[in-house]
Amino acid sequence: MKSISIIGAGPAGIEAATVLASQGITVHLFERTASPMKNVADKAFLFPNFAPATDIVEAMGKKLLNNNIVQHLDTDIVAIARQDGGWKLSDARGESHYTDIVIMATGYEPFDAHRKEELGYGIYSGVITSLEMEKMIRYQRVENSMGERPKRVVFLQCVGSRDEKSGNHYCSKVCCVTAVKQAIELKRQLPDVDAYIFYMDLRMWGQHFEELYRSSQQEYGVRFVRGRISEASGTFDGRVQIKAEDTLMGLPLKLTTDLLVLMVGMEASQGTRRLGSACGICGEYGFAQSVDPHLRDNFTAADGVFVCGACKRPMSINDVVNDGRSAALAVLECLGH
Amino acid sequence: MNKFGFAISQGRQLNFDEMKSDKADRLLEVEPSYKWCIGCGGCTASCSAAGFTDFNIRRIHTAFIRGQYDGLEEKLRRCMLCGKCLLVCPRGVNTRSLIINMRRLLHD
Ligand code: SF4
Ligand code: SF4
Ligand code: SF4
């Protein structure tokens, strides 16, 4: 029997492990951090149906209670190398794990907003990221930099995505709808707040996304401005002043806000970059490269290495889960099941 | 004769069928990076000349590429070629070179 290791216990890795375990196959699931589902655990609600993130985390956690899944938490796989026709995985403690088959589910990392210095993150306390906004919503503590209820909140799309200066030409896919979702949640918690979304293009590609956009206007009065914010500066009273062009008016605009929320994009995680390079499947922007995006999207050029989830490209949680499932099927196919 | 109390002004409609694109085509040859502009207005937002006058670099390059050259030469004089717009452009358009080339083409 071939041994199988899955790297990363996010939704992709867990789903892949579950499917294989259900076929009576033992899998080893490695996770860098102390608990699975790290990236999802801090979220409040998931688009488009506002499912509580805790429900998903719990449900995925239950799937792990399976004797065929051997969990290795706090085990950061830092290297992968070919050995005797299989693979040797080395963790940060210097221990080695031998395996025939690897499923990479090493995921993404949020873009570090400090890199867009002109937007003032880390300089003005009124400038926060979408992850911080998500936490504020989750714990019902949306506050400005002075700990007060904000009167105005501005969301800015495409931070670290679709941006030459960040080196990321791609679209991160989930931030448009996330901004709309967060603006709605914000208005539910603080109905008097002024919410603006500044965008270059709005990408409402998924089922119910467009309806969510419409409802944000119709029921919540969220305002949309087409223009890229070029810079943010602090005001004497702890607020943030932004500059953009209202491109539909053809006029430059300035606006003062209590909070500026930067919708940060997705980048390949460090693990994705490191392991992808080590087994020769590192693709564009450091994401892991499958053989073919249509028909063999879980297979790679490295023998016995499979890929799934956001280590390949920006992906929404539901797509990630499906992709984990699909990677497990690819492995079963390869095992001749 | 105008029986309806309003006039239809030809000048207010962009006629894409009869667009004078000679200079615009030439501009894309000498500064091809403009082809991937997405009209986000980042350049205008960052421009120090834009806040105080009616100088709007995004409108100017959009008008140019649509063959609407009238009045642009005079407007473009207000640009100080400081290059701030170049720093913010998400598409990496070489706006400074774009401006210099628009000036050249309008002058020819
Ligand atoms: S999903 Fe929207 S905000 Fe995110 S990178 Fe794409 S266009 Fe920009
Ligand atoms: S900032 Fe760049 S992409 Fe945006 S309108 Fe100006 S030139 Fe075009
Ligand atoms: S180079 Fe010209 S258009 Fe660009 S920011 Fe400076 S003054 Fe404005």
CSV table of C-alpha atoms and ligand atoms in Angstrom, one decimal:
chain,number,residue,atom,x,y,z
A,1,MET,CA,0.0,0.0,0.0
A,2,LYS,CA,1.3,3.4,-0.9
A,3,SER,CA,1.6,6.0,1.8
A,4,ILE,CA,-0.1,9.3,1.4
A,5,SER,CA,0.7,12.6,3.1
A,6,ILE,CA,-1.3,15.8,2.8
A,7,ILE,CA,0.4,19.1,3.6
A,8,GLY,CA,-1.9,21.7,5.0
A,9,ALA,CA,-5.0,21.3,7.1
A,10,GLY,CA,-7.1,24.0,5.6
A,11,PRO,CA,-10.4,23.2,3.9
A,12,ALA,CA,-8.6,21.7,0.9
A,13,GLY,CA,-6.4,19.4,2.9
A,14,ILE,CA,-9.1,18.3,5.3
A,15,GLU,CA,-11.6,17.5,2.5
A,16,ALA,CA,-8.9,15.5,0.5
A,17,ALA,CA,-8.1,13.6,3.7
A,18,THR,CA,-11.7,12.9,4.4
A,19,VAL,CA,-12.4,11.4,1.0
A,20,LEU,CA,-9.3,9.1,1.1
A,21,ALA,CA,-10.1,8.1,4.7
A,22,SER,CA,-13.6,7.1,3.7
A,23,GLN,CA,-12.1,4.6,1.3
A,24,GLY,CA,-10.2,3.0,4.1
A,25,ILE,CA,-6.9,4.6,3.3
A,26,THR,CA,-4.7,5.9,6.0
A,27,VAL,CA,-3.5,9.5,5.4
A,28,HIS,CA,-1.0,11.6,7.2
A,29,LEU,CA,-2.1,15.2,7.5
A,30,PHE,CA,0.6,17.8,8.3
A,31,GLU,CA,-0.3,21.2,9.7
A,32,ARG,CA,2.2,24.0,10.3
A,33,THR,CA,0.1,25.7,13.1
A,34,ALA,CA,-1.4,24.3,16.3
A,35,SER,CA,-5.0,24.1,14.9
A,36,PRO,CA,-6.6,23.2,11.5
A,37,MET,CA,-8.6,25.8,9.5
A,38,LYS,CA,-6.5,28.7,10.6
A,39,ASN,CA,-7.4,31.1,7.7
A,40,VAL,CA,-11.1,30.4,8.1
A,41,ALA,CA,-11.2,30.5,11.9
A,42,ASP,CA,-10.9,34.3,12.2
A,43,LYS,CA,-13.7,35.0,9.7
A,44,ALA,CA,-17.1,36.1,10.8
A,45,PHE,CA,-19.5,35.1,8.1
A,46,LEU,CA,-18.9,33.6,4.7
A,47,PHE,CA,-20.3,35.0,1.4
A,48,PRO,CA,-22.7,34.7,-0.2
A,49,ASN,CA,-25.1,33.2,2.3
A,50,PHE,CA,-23.6,34.6,5.5
A,51,ALA,CA,-22.9,31.2,6.9
A,52,PRO,CA,-21.2,31.6,10.3
A,53,ALA,CA,-17.5,30.7,9.7
A,54,THR,CA,-17.5,28.8,13.1
A,55,ASP,CA,-20.1,26.4,11.6
A,56,ILE,CA,-17.8,25.5,8.8
A,57,VAL,CA,-14.7,25.2,11.0
A,58,GLU,CA,-16.7,23.0,13.4
A,59,ALA,CA,-18.0,20.8,10.5
A,60,MET,CA,-14.5,20.4,9.1
A,61,GLY,CA,-13.1,19.7,12.5
A,62,LYS,CA,-15.6,16.8,12.9
A,63,LYS,CA,-14.4,15.3,9.7
A,64,LEU,CA,-11.0,15.0,11.2
A,65,LEU,CA,-12.3,12.6,13.9
A,66,ASN,CA,-11.5,9.6,11.8
A,67,ASN,CA,-9.1,6.8,12.6
A,68,ASN,CA,-7.7,6.8,9.1
A,69,ILE,CA,-6.5,10.4,9.4
A,70,VAL,CA,-3.3,10.8,11.4
A,71,GLN,CA,-2.9,14.4,12.3
A,72,HIS,CA,0.6,16.0,12.7
A,73,LEU,CA,-0.2,19.5,14.1
A,74,ASP,CA,2.5,22.1,14.8
A,75,THR,CA,4.6,20.3,12.1
A,76,ASP,CA,5.9,22.7,9.5
A,77,ILE,CA,7.1,20.8,6.5
A,78,VAL,CA,10.0,22.9,5.3
A,79,ALA,CA,11.5,20.7,2.7
A,80,ILE,CA,10.6,18.0,0.2
A,81,ALA,CA,13.0,15.9,-1.7
A,82,ARG,CA,12.9,12.8,-3.9
A,83,GLN,CA,14.0,9.6,-2.2
A,84,ASP,CA,13.7,5.9,-3.4
A,85,GLY,CA,11.0,6.7,-5.8
A,86,GLY,CA,8.9,8.5,-3.2
A,87,TRP,CA,9.3,11.7,-1.2
A,88,LYS,CA,11.1,12.7,1.9
A,89,LEU,CA,9.4,15.5,3.9
A,90,SER,CA,11.4,17.3,6.5
A,91,ASP,CA,9.8,19.3,9.2
A,92,ALA,CA,11.1,22.4,11.1
A,93,ARG,CA,12.2,20.2,14.0
A,94,GLY,CA,14.5,18.3,11.7
A,95,GLU,CA,12.4,15.1,11.6
A,96,SER,CA,11.9,13.2,8.3
A,97,HIS,CA,8.7,11.7,7.1
A,98,TYR,CA,8.7,9.3,4.1
A,99,THR,CA,5.8,9.1,1.7
A,100,ASP,CA,4.9,7.8,-1.7
A,101,ILE,CA,2.2,10.4,-2.5
A,102,VAL,CA,2.0,14.0,-1.5
A,103,ILE,CA,-1.0,16.3,-1.8
A,104,MET,CA,0.0,19.9,-1.5
A,105,ALA,CA,-2.7,21.9,0.2
A,106,THR,CA,-0.4,24.7,1.5
A,107,GLY,CA,-2.8,27.6,0.7
A,108,TYR,CA,-2.3,31.3,0.5
A,109,GLU,CA,-1.1,34.2,2.6
A,110,PRO,CA,-2.8,37.6,2.7
A,111,PHE,CA,-0.9,40.4,0.9
A,112,ASP,CA,1.1,42.4,3.4
A,113,ALA,CA,-0.5,45.9,3.2
A,114,HIS,CA,2.7,47.5,4.5
A,115,ARG,CA,4.1,47.1,1.0
A,116,LYS,CA,1.6,49.7,-0.3
A,117,GLU,CA,3.2,52.5,1.7
A,118,GLU,CA,1.2,55.3,0.0
A,119,LEU,CA,-2.0,53.8,1.6
A,120,GLY,CA,-0.7,54.4,5.1
A,121,TYR,CA,-1.1,51.0,6.6
A,122,GLY,CA,1.0,50.8,9.8
A,123,ILE,CA,1.4,54.6,9.7
A,124,TYR,CA,-2.2,55.8,10.4
A,125,SER,CA,-4.2,53.8,12.8
A,126,GLY,CA,-7.4,54.5,10.9
A,127,VAL,CA,-6.1,52.4,8.0
A,128,ILE,CA,-6.8,48.7,8.5
A,129,THR,CA,-7.0,45.5,6.4
A,130,SER,CA,-10.0,43.5,5.4
A,131,LEU,CA,-8.8,40.8,7.9
A,132,GLU,CA,-8.9,43.3,10.7
A,133,MET,CA,-12.4,44.5,9.6
A,134,GLU,CA,-13.5,40.8,9.5
A,135,LYS,CA,-12.5,40.4,13.2
A,136,MET,CA,-14.1,43.7,14.2
A,137,ILE,CA,-17.3,42.4,12.6
A,138,ARG,CA,-17.0,39.0,14.2
A,139,TYR,CA,-16.6,40.4,17.7
A,140,GLN,CA,-19.1,43.3,17.1
A,141,ARG,CA,-16.4,45.8,17.8
A,142,VAL,CA,-16.2,48.1,14.8
A,143,GLU,CA,-14.2,51.1,16.1
A,144,ASN,CA,-12.2,53.9,14.8
A,145,SER,CA,-8.6,54.6,16.0
A,146,MET,CA,-9.9,56.3,19.1
A,147,GLY,CA,-12.1,53.4,20.1
A,148,GLU,CA,-15.3,55.2,19.0
A,149,ARG,CA,-18.1,54.2,16.7
A,150,PRO,CA,-17.1,55.3,13.2
A,151,LYS,CA,-19.3,57.6,11.2
A,152,ARG,CA,-17.8,56.6,7.9
A,153,VAL,CA,-16.0,53.6,6.5
A,154,VAL,CA,-14.3,53.4,3.1
A,155,PHE,CA,-13.4,50.1,1.5
A,156,LEU,CA,-10.6,50.0,-1.1
A,157,GLN,CA,-10.5,47.2,-3.6
A,158,CYS,CA,-7.5,45.6,-5.3
A,159,VAL,CA,-4.8,46.2,-2.7
A,160,GLY,CA,-1.9,44.0,-3.7
A,161,SER,CA,-3.8,42.5,-6.6
A,162,ARG,CA,-4.0,43.8,-10.2
A,163,ASP,CA,-1.1,46.0,-9.4
A,164,GLU,CA,2.1,46.4,-11.2
A,165,LYS,CA,4.0,47.9,-8.2
A,166,SER,CA,3.1,44.9,-6.0
A,167,GLY,CA,4.2,42.6,-8.8
A,168,ASN,CA,0.8,40.9,-8.8
A,169,HIS,CA,-1.0,41.3,-12.1
A,170,TYR,CA,-3.7,38.8,-11.2
A,171,CYS,CA,-7.1,39.4,-9.6
A,172,SER,CA,-7.5,37.8,-6.2
A,173,LYS,CA,-11.1,36.9,-7.0
A,174,VAL,CA,-12.7,37.0,-3.6
A,175,CYS,CA,-12.1,40.6,-2.4
A,176,CYS,CA,-14.8,42.3,-4.4
A,177,VAL,CA,-17.6,40.2,-2.9
A,178,THR,CA,-15.9,40.3,0.5
A,179,ALA,CA,-16.0,44.1,0.5
A,180,VAL,CA,-19.7,44.0,-0.4
A,181,LYS,CA,-20.3,41.4,2.3
A,182,GLN,CA,-18.4,43.4,4.9
A,183,ALA,CA,-20.2,46.6,4.0
A,184,ILE,CA,-23.5,44.9,4.5
A,185,GLU,CA,-22.4,43.4,7.9
A,186,LEU,CA,-21.2,46.8,8.9
A,187,LYS,CA,-24.5,48.4,8.1
A,188,ARG,CA,-26.3,45.7,10.0
A,189,GLN,CA,-24.3,46.5,13.1
A,190,LEU,CA,-24.1,50.2,12.6
A,191,PRO,CA,-27.0,51.4,10.4
A,192,ASP,CA,-25.9,55.1,10.6
A,193,VAL,CA,-22.5,54.5,9.2
A,194,ASP,CA,-21.6,55.9,5.8
A,195,ALA,CA,-20.1,53.0,3.8
A,196,TYR,CA,-18.2,53.6,0.5
A,197,ILE,CA,-16.6,51.1,-1.8
A,198,PHE,CA,-13.9,52.4,-4.2
A,199,TYR,CA,-13.4,50.0,-7.1
A,200,MET,CA,-11.7,49.7,-10.5
A,201,ASP,CA,-14.0,47.0,-11.7
A,202,LEU,CA,-16.5,45.0,-9.6
A,203,ARG,CA,-16.2,41.3,-10.1
A,204,MET,CA,-19.3,39.6,-9.0
A,205,TRP,CA,-18.7,36.3,-10.7
A,206,GLY,CA,-20.3,33.7,-8.3
A,207,GLN,CA,-23.8,32.6,-7.7
A,208,HIS,CA,-25.7,35.3,-5.7
A,209,PHE,CA,-22.8,37.7,-5.8
A,210,GLU,CA,-24.5,40.2,-8.1
A,211,GLU,CA,-27.6,40.0,-6.0
A,212,LEU,CA,-25.5,40.7,-2.9
A,213,TYR,CA,-24.1,43.8,-4.7
A,214,ARG,CA,-27.6,44.9,-5.6
A,215,SER,CA,-28.9,44.3,-2.1
A,216,SER,CA,-26.0,46.3,-0.6
A,217,GLN,CA,-27.3,49.3,-2.6
A,218,GLN,CA,-31.0,48.7,-2.3
A,219,GLU,CA,-31.3,47.7,1.4
A,220,TYR,CA,-28.2,49.0,2.9
A,221,GLY,CA,-27.4,52.2,1.0
A,222,VAL,CA,-23.7,51.3,0.4
A,223,ARG,CA,-22.2,53.8,-2.0
A,224,PHE,CA,-19.9,52.8,-4.9
A,225,VAL,CA,-17.3,55.1,-6.4
A,226,ARG,CA,-15.3,54.1,-9.5
A,227,GLY,CA,-11.8,55.2,-8.9
A,228,ARG,CA,-8.5,54.0,-7.5
A,229,ILE,CA,-7.4,55.6,-4.3
A,230,SER,CA,-3.9,56.9,-4.9
A,231,GLU,CA,-2.9,57.9,-1.4
A,232,ALA,CA,-4.1,58.2,2.2
A,233,SER,CA,-2.9,60.7,4.8
A,234,GLY,CA,-3.7,61.2,8.5
A,235,THR,CA,-5.7,64.2,9.7
A,236,PHE,CA,-5.1,66.1,13.0
A,237,ASP,CA,-8.2,64.4,14.6
A,238,GLY,CA,-7.0,60.8,13.9
A,239,ARG,CA,-9.0,60.3,10.8
A,240,VAL,CA,-7.8,59.5,7.3
A,241,GLN,CA,-8.1,61.6,4.2
A,242,ILE,CA,-8.0,59.8,0.9
A,243,LYS,CA,-7.5,61.0,-2.7
A,244,ALA,CA,-9.0,59.4,-5.8
A,245,GLU,CA,-10.6,60.4,-9.0
A,246,ASP,CA,-14.3,60.0,-9.3
A,247,THR,CA,-13.8,58.7,-12.8
A,248,LEU,CA,-17.5,58.8,-13.7
A,249,MET,CA,-17.6,62.5,-12.9
A,250,GLY,CA,-14.1,63.1,-14.3
A,251,LEU,CA,-13.1,65.0,-11.2
A,252,PRO,CA,-10.5,64.4,-8.5
A,253,LEU,CA,-12.0,63.9,-5.1
A,254,LYS,CA,-11.0,63.9,-1.5
A,255,LEU,CA,-12.9,62.3,1.3
A,256,THR,CA,-12.2,62.0,5.0
A,257,THR,CA,-13.1,58.8,6.8
A,258,ASP,CA,-12.8,57.2,10.2
A,259,LEU,CA,-11.6,53.9,8.8
A,260,LEU,CA,-10.0,53.0,5.5
A,261,VAL,CA,-10.3,49.2,4.9
A,262,LEU,CA,-7.7,47.8,2.5
A,263,MET,CA,-9.1,44.7,0.7
A,264,VAL,CA,-5.9,42.7,0.6
A,265,GLY,CA,-5.4,40.1,-2.0
A,266,MET,CA,-4.1,36.5,-1.8
A,267,GLU,CA,-0.5,35.5,-2.4
A,268,ALA,CA,1.1,32.1,-2.5
A,269,SER,CA,2.0,31.2,1.1
A,270,GLN,CA,5.6,30.7,2.0
A,271,GLY,CA,5.1,26.9,2.2
A,272,THR,CA,3.6,26.9,-1.2
A,273,ARG,CA,6.5,28.7,-2.7
A,274,ARG,CA,9.1,26.7,-0.8
A,275,LEU,CA,7.7,23.2,-1.5
A,276,GLY,CA,6.6,24.1,-5.0
A,277,SER,CA,10.1,25.2,-6.0
A,278,ALA,CA,11.7,22.1,-4.3
A,279,CYS,CA,9.7,19.7,-6.4
A,280,GLY,CA,9.8,21.8,-9.5
A,281,ILE,CA,6.1,22.8,-9.7
A,282,CYS,CA,6.4,26.4,-8.8
A,283,GLY,CA,4.4,28.4,-11.3
A,284,GLU,CA,3.5,32.1,-11.8
A,285,TYR,CA,3.6,34.3,-8.8
A,286,GLY,CA,4.8,31.4,-6.7
A,287,PHE,CA,1.6,29.5,-6.9
A,288,ALA,CA,1.8,25.8,-7.5
A,289,GLN,CA,1.3,24.7,-11.0
A,290,SER,CA,-1.0,21.9,-12.1
A,291,VAL,CA,-0.5,20.1,-15.4
A,292,ASP,CA,-3.6,21.5,-17.1
A,293,PRO,CA,-6.3,23.8,-15.7
A,294,HIS,CA,-9.1,22.0,-17.4
A,295,LEU,CA,-8.7,18.3,-17.3
A,296,ARG,CA,-5.8,17.6,-14.9
A,297,ASP,CA,-5.9,20.4,-12.5
A,298,ASN,CA,-4.9,18.3,-9.5
A,299,PHE,CA,-2.0,16.6,-11.2
A,300,THR,CA,1.5,18.1,-11.4
A,301,ALA,CA,4.7,17.5,-13.4
A,302,ALA,CA,6.3,16.0,-10.2
A,303,ASP,CA,5.6,12.2,-9.9
A,304,GLY,CA,3.3,11.5,-7.1
A,305,VAL,CA,2.7,15.1,-6.2
A,306,PHE,CA,-0.9,16.5,-6.3
A,307,VAL,CA,-2.1,20.0,-5.7
A,308,CYS,CA,-5.4,21.4,-4.5
A,309,GLY,CA,-6.9,24.6,-3.2
A,310,ALA,CA,-5.5,28.2,-2.9
A,311,CYS,CA,-1.9,27.0,-3.3
A,312,LYS,CA,-2.7,27.0,-7.0
A,313,ARG,CA,-4.5,30.4,-7.3
A,314,PRO,CA,-6.9,32.6,-5.4
A,315,MET,CA,-10.0,30.6,-4.7
A,316,SER,CA,-13.1,30.9,-2.6
A,317,ILE,CA,-13.7,28.5,0.3
A,318,ASN,CA,-16.4,26.5,-1.5
A,319,ASP,CA,-14.2,26.0,-4.5
A,320,VAL,CA,-11.3,25.0,-2.2
A,321,VAL,CA,-13.4,22.3,-0.6
A,322,ASN,CA,-14.5,20.9,-4.0
A,323,ASP,CA,-10.9,21.0,-5.2
A,324,GLY,CA,-9.7,19.0,-2.2
A,325,ARG,CA,-12.3,16.4,-3.0
A,326,SER,CA,-11.2,16.4,-6.6
A,327,ALA,CA,-7.5,15.9,-5.6
A,328,ALA,CA,-8.5,12.9,-3.5
A,329,LEU,CA,-10.2,11.4,-6.6
A,330,ALA,CA,-7.1,12.1,-8.6
A,331,VAL,CA,-5.1,10.1,-6.1
A,332,LEU,CA,-7.6,7.2,-6.1
A,333,GLU,CA,-7.3,7.2,-9.9
A,334,CYS,CA,-3.5,6.9,-9.6
A,335,LEU,CA,-3.8,4.2,-7.0
A,336,GLY,CA,-6.0,2.2,-9.4
A,337,HIS,CA,-9.1,2.4,-7.2
B,1,MET,CA,-35.6,75.5,-38.3
B,2,ASN,CA,-36.0,74.0,-34.8
B,3,LYS,CA,-39.6,73.1,-34.0
B,4,PHE,CA,-39.0,71.2,-30.8
B,5,GLY,CA,-37.4,73.8,-28.6
B,6,PHE,CA,-34.1,72.1,-28.5
B,7,ALA,CA,-31.2,71.6,-30.8
B,8,ILE,CA,-29.4,68.4,-31.6
B,9,SER,CA,-25.7,69.2,-31.3
B,10,GLN,CA,-23.5,67.1,-33.4
B,11,GLY,CA,-20.5,67.9,-31.3
B,12,ARG,CA,-21.9,66.3,-28.1
B,13,GLN,CA,-21.8,62.8,-29.5
B,14,LEU,CA,-18.7,60.7,-30.0
B,15,ASN,CA,-18.8,59.3,-33.5
B,16,PHE,CA,-16.7,56.2,-33.4
B,17,ASP,CA,-17.3,55.7,-37.1
B,18,GLU,CA,-15.5,58.8,-38.0
B,19,MET,CA,-12.9,59.0,-35.3
B,20,LYS,CA,-9.6,60.7,-36.2
B,21,SER,CA,-7.3,58.2,-34.8
B,22,ASP,CA,-4.1,59.1,-36.6
B,23,LYS,CA,-2.3,60.7,-33.6
B,24,ALA,CA,-3.8,58.2,-31.2
B,25,ASP,CA,-2.5,55.3,-33.2
B,26,ARG,CA,0.9,56.9,-33.4
B,27,LEU,CA,0.8,57.4,-29.6
B,28,LEU,CA,0.3,53.7,-29.0
B,29,GLU,CA,3.2,53.0,-31.3
B,30,VAL,CA,5.6,55.3,-29.4
B,31,GLU,CA,4.2,54.5,-25.9
B,32,PRO,CA,2.7,51.0,-26.1
B,33,SER,CA,2.2,50.8,-22.3
B,34,TYR,CA,-0.8,53.0,-22.7
B,35,LYS,CA,-2.7,50.1,-24.3
B,36,TRP,CA,-3.2,48.5,-20.9
B,37,CYS,CA,-4.6,51.6,-19.2
B,38,ILE,CA,-7.9,50.7,-17.4
B,39,GLY,CA,-9.0,54.2,-16.8
B,40,CYS,CA,-8.9,53.9,-13.0
B,41,GLY,CA,-8.0,57.5,-12.4
B,42,GLY,CA,-5.1,56.8,-10.1
B,43,CYS,CA,-3.0,59.2,-12.2
B,44,THR,CA,-5.4,62.1,-11.8
B,45,ALA,CA,-5.9,61.4,-8.1
B,46,SER,CA,-2.1,61.6,-7.4
B,47,CYS,CA,-1.5,64.6,-9.7
B,48,SER,CA,-0.5,67.8,-7.8
B,49,ALA,CA,-1.7,70.0,-10.7
B,50,ALA,CA,-5.2,68.4,-10.7
B,51,GLY,CA,-6.5,69.6,-7.3
B,52,PHE,CA,-6.2,73.3,-8.1
B,53,THR,CA,-7.0,73.6,-11.8
B,54,ASP,CA,-9.2,71.8,-14.2
B,55,PHE,CA,-6.2,69.8,-15.4
B,56,ASN,CA,-7.2,66.1,-15.4
B,57,ILE,CA,-4.6,63.8,-16.9
B,58,ARG,CA,-6.9,60.8,-17.1
B,59,ARG,CA,-9.5,62.8,-19.1
B,60,ILE,CA,-6.7,64.2,-21.3
B,61,HIS,CA,-5.3,60.8,-22.3
B,62,THR,CA,-8.7,59.3,-22.7
B,63,ALA,CA,-9.7,62.2,-25.0
B,64,PHE,CA,-6.5,61.8,-26.9
B,65,ILE,CA,-7.0,58.1,-27.5
B,66,ARG,CA,-10.6,58.9,-28.7
B,67,GLY,CA,-9.2,61.3,-31.2
B,68,GLN,CA,-10.6,64.4,-29.4
B,69,TYR,CA,-7.5,66.5,-29.7
B,70,ASP,CA,-9.0,70.0,-29.5
B,71,GLY,CA,-7.7,72.1,-26.6
B,72,LEU,CA,-5.4,69.3,-25.3
B,73,GLU,CA,-2.1,71.0,-26.3
B,74,GLU,CA,-2.9,74.0,-24.2
B,75,LYS,CA,-4.1,71.8,-21.2
B,76,LEU,CA,-1.0,69.7,-21.3
B,77,ARG,CA,1.2,72.7,-20.7
B,78,ARG,CA,0.0,72.6,-17.1
B,79,CYS,CA,1.7,69.3,-16.4
B,80,MET,CA,5.0,69.7,-14.6
B,81,LEU,CA,6.3,66.3,-15.6
B,82,CYS,CA,6.8,65.5,-11.9
B,83,GLY,CA,6.1,61.8,-12.6
B,84,LYS,CA,3.9,61.3,-9.5
B,85,CYS,CA,1.2,59.7,-11.6
B,86,LEU,CA,3.8,57.1,-12.8
B,87,LEU,CA,4.3,55.9,-9.3
B,88,VAL,CA,0.7,55.1,-8.6
B,89,CYS,CA,-0.5,53.6,-11.9
B,90,PRO,CA,-1.6,50.0,-11.2
B,91,ARG,CA,-1.0,49.0,-14.7
B,92,GLY,CA,2.5,50.4,-15.0
B,93,VAL,CA,1.7,52.8,-17.8
B,94,ASN,CA,4.6,55.2,-18.4
B,95,THR,CA,2.4,58.2,-18.0
B,96,ARG,CA,5.3,60.7,-18.1
B,97,SER,CA,6.5,59.5,-21.4
B,98,LEU,CA,2.9,59.4,-22.5
B,99,ILE,CA,2.5,63.1,-21.7
B,100,ILE,CA,5.7,64.0,-23.5
B,101,ASN,CA,4.6,62.1,-26.6
B,102,MET,CA,1.1,63.6,-26.6
B,103,ARG,CA,2.7,67.0,-26.5
B,104,ARG,CA,5.0,66.1,-29.4
B,105,LEU,CA,2.2,64.6,-31.5
B,106,LEU,CA,-0.1,67.6,-30.9
B,107,HIS,CA,2.7,69.9,-31.9
B,108,ASP,CA,3.5,68.1,-35.2
C,1,SF4,S1,-11.7,40.4,-6.7
C,1,SF4,FE1,-12.1,42.6,-7.0
C,1,SF4,S2,-11.0,43.6,-5.4
C,1,SF4,FE2,-10.1,41.5,-5.6
C,1,SF4,S3,-8.4,41.8,-7.0
C,1,SF4,FE3,-10.2,41.2,-8.2
C,1,SF4,S4,-11.1,43.1,-8.9
C,1,SF4,FE4,-9.7,43.6,-7.2
C,2,SF4,S1,-3.4,55.3,-13.3
C,2,SF4,FE1,-2.7,54.2,-15.1
C,2,SF4,S2,-4.3,52.7,-15.5
C,2,SF4,FE2,-5.2,54.3,-14.1
C,2,SF4,S3,-6.1,55.8,-15.5
C,2,SF4,FE3,-4.0,56.5,-15.1
C,2,SF4,S4,-2.7,55.6,-16.7
C,2,SF4,FE4,-4.7,54.5,-16.8
C,3,SF4,S1,3.6,64.3,-14.4
C,3,SF4,FE1,2.1,65.8,-14.9
C,3,SF4,S2,0.1,64.6,-14.9
C,3,SF4,FE2,1.6,63.4,-13.8
C,3,SF4,S3,1.3,63.9,-11.6
C,3,SF4,FE3,3.0,65.2,-12.4
C,3,SF4,S4,1.9,67.1,-13.1
C,3,SF4,FE4,0.3,65.5,-12.9
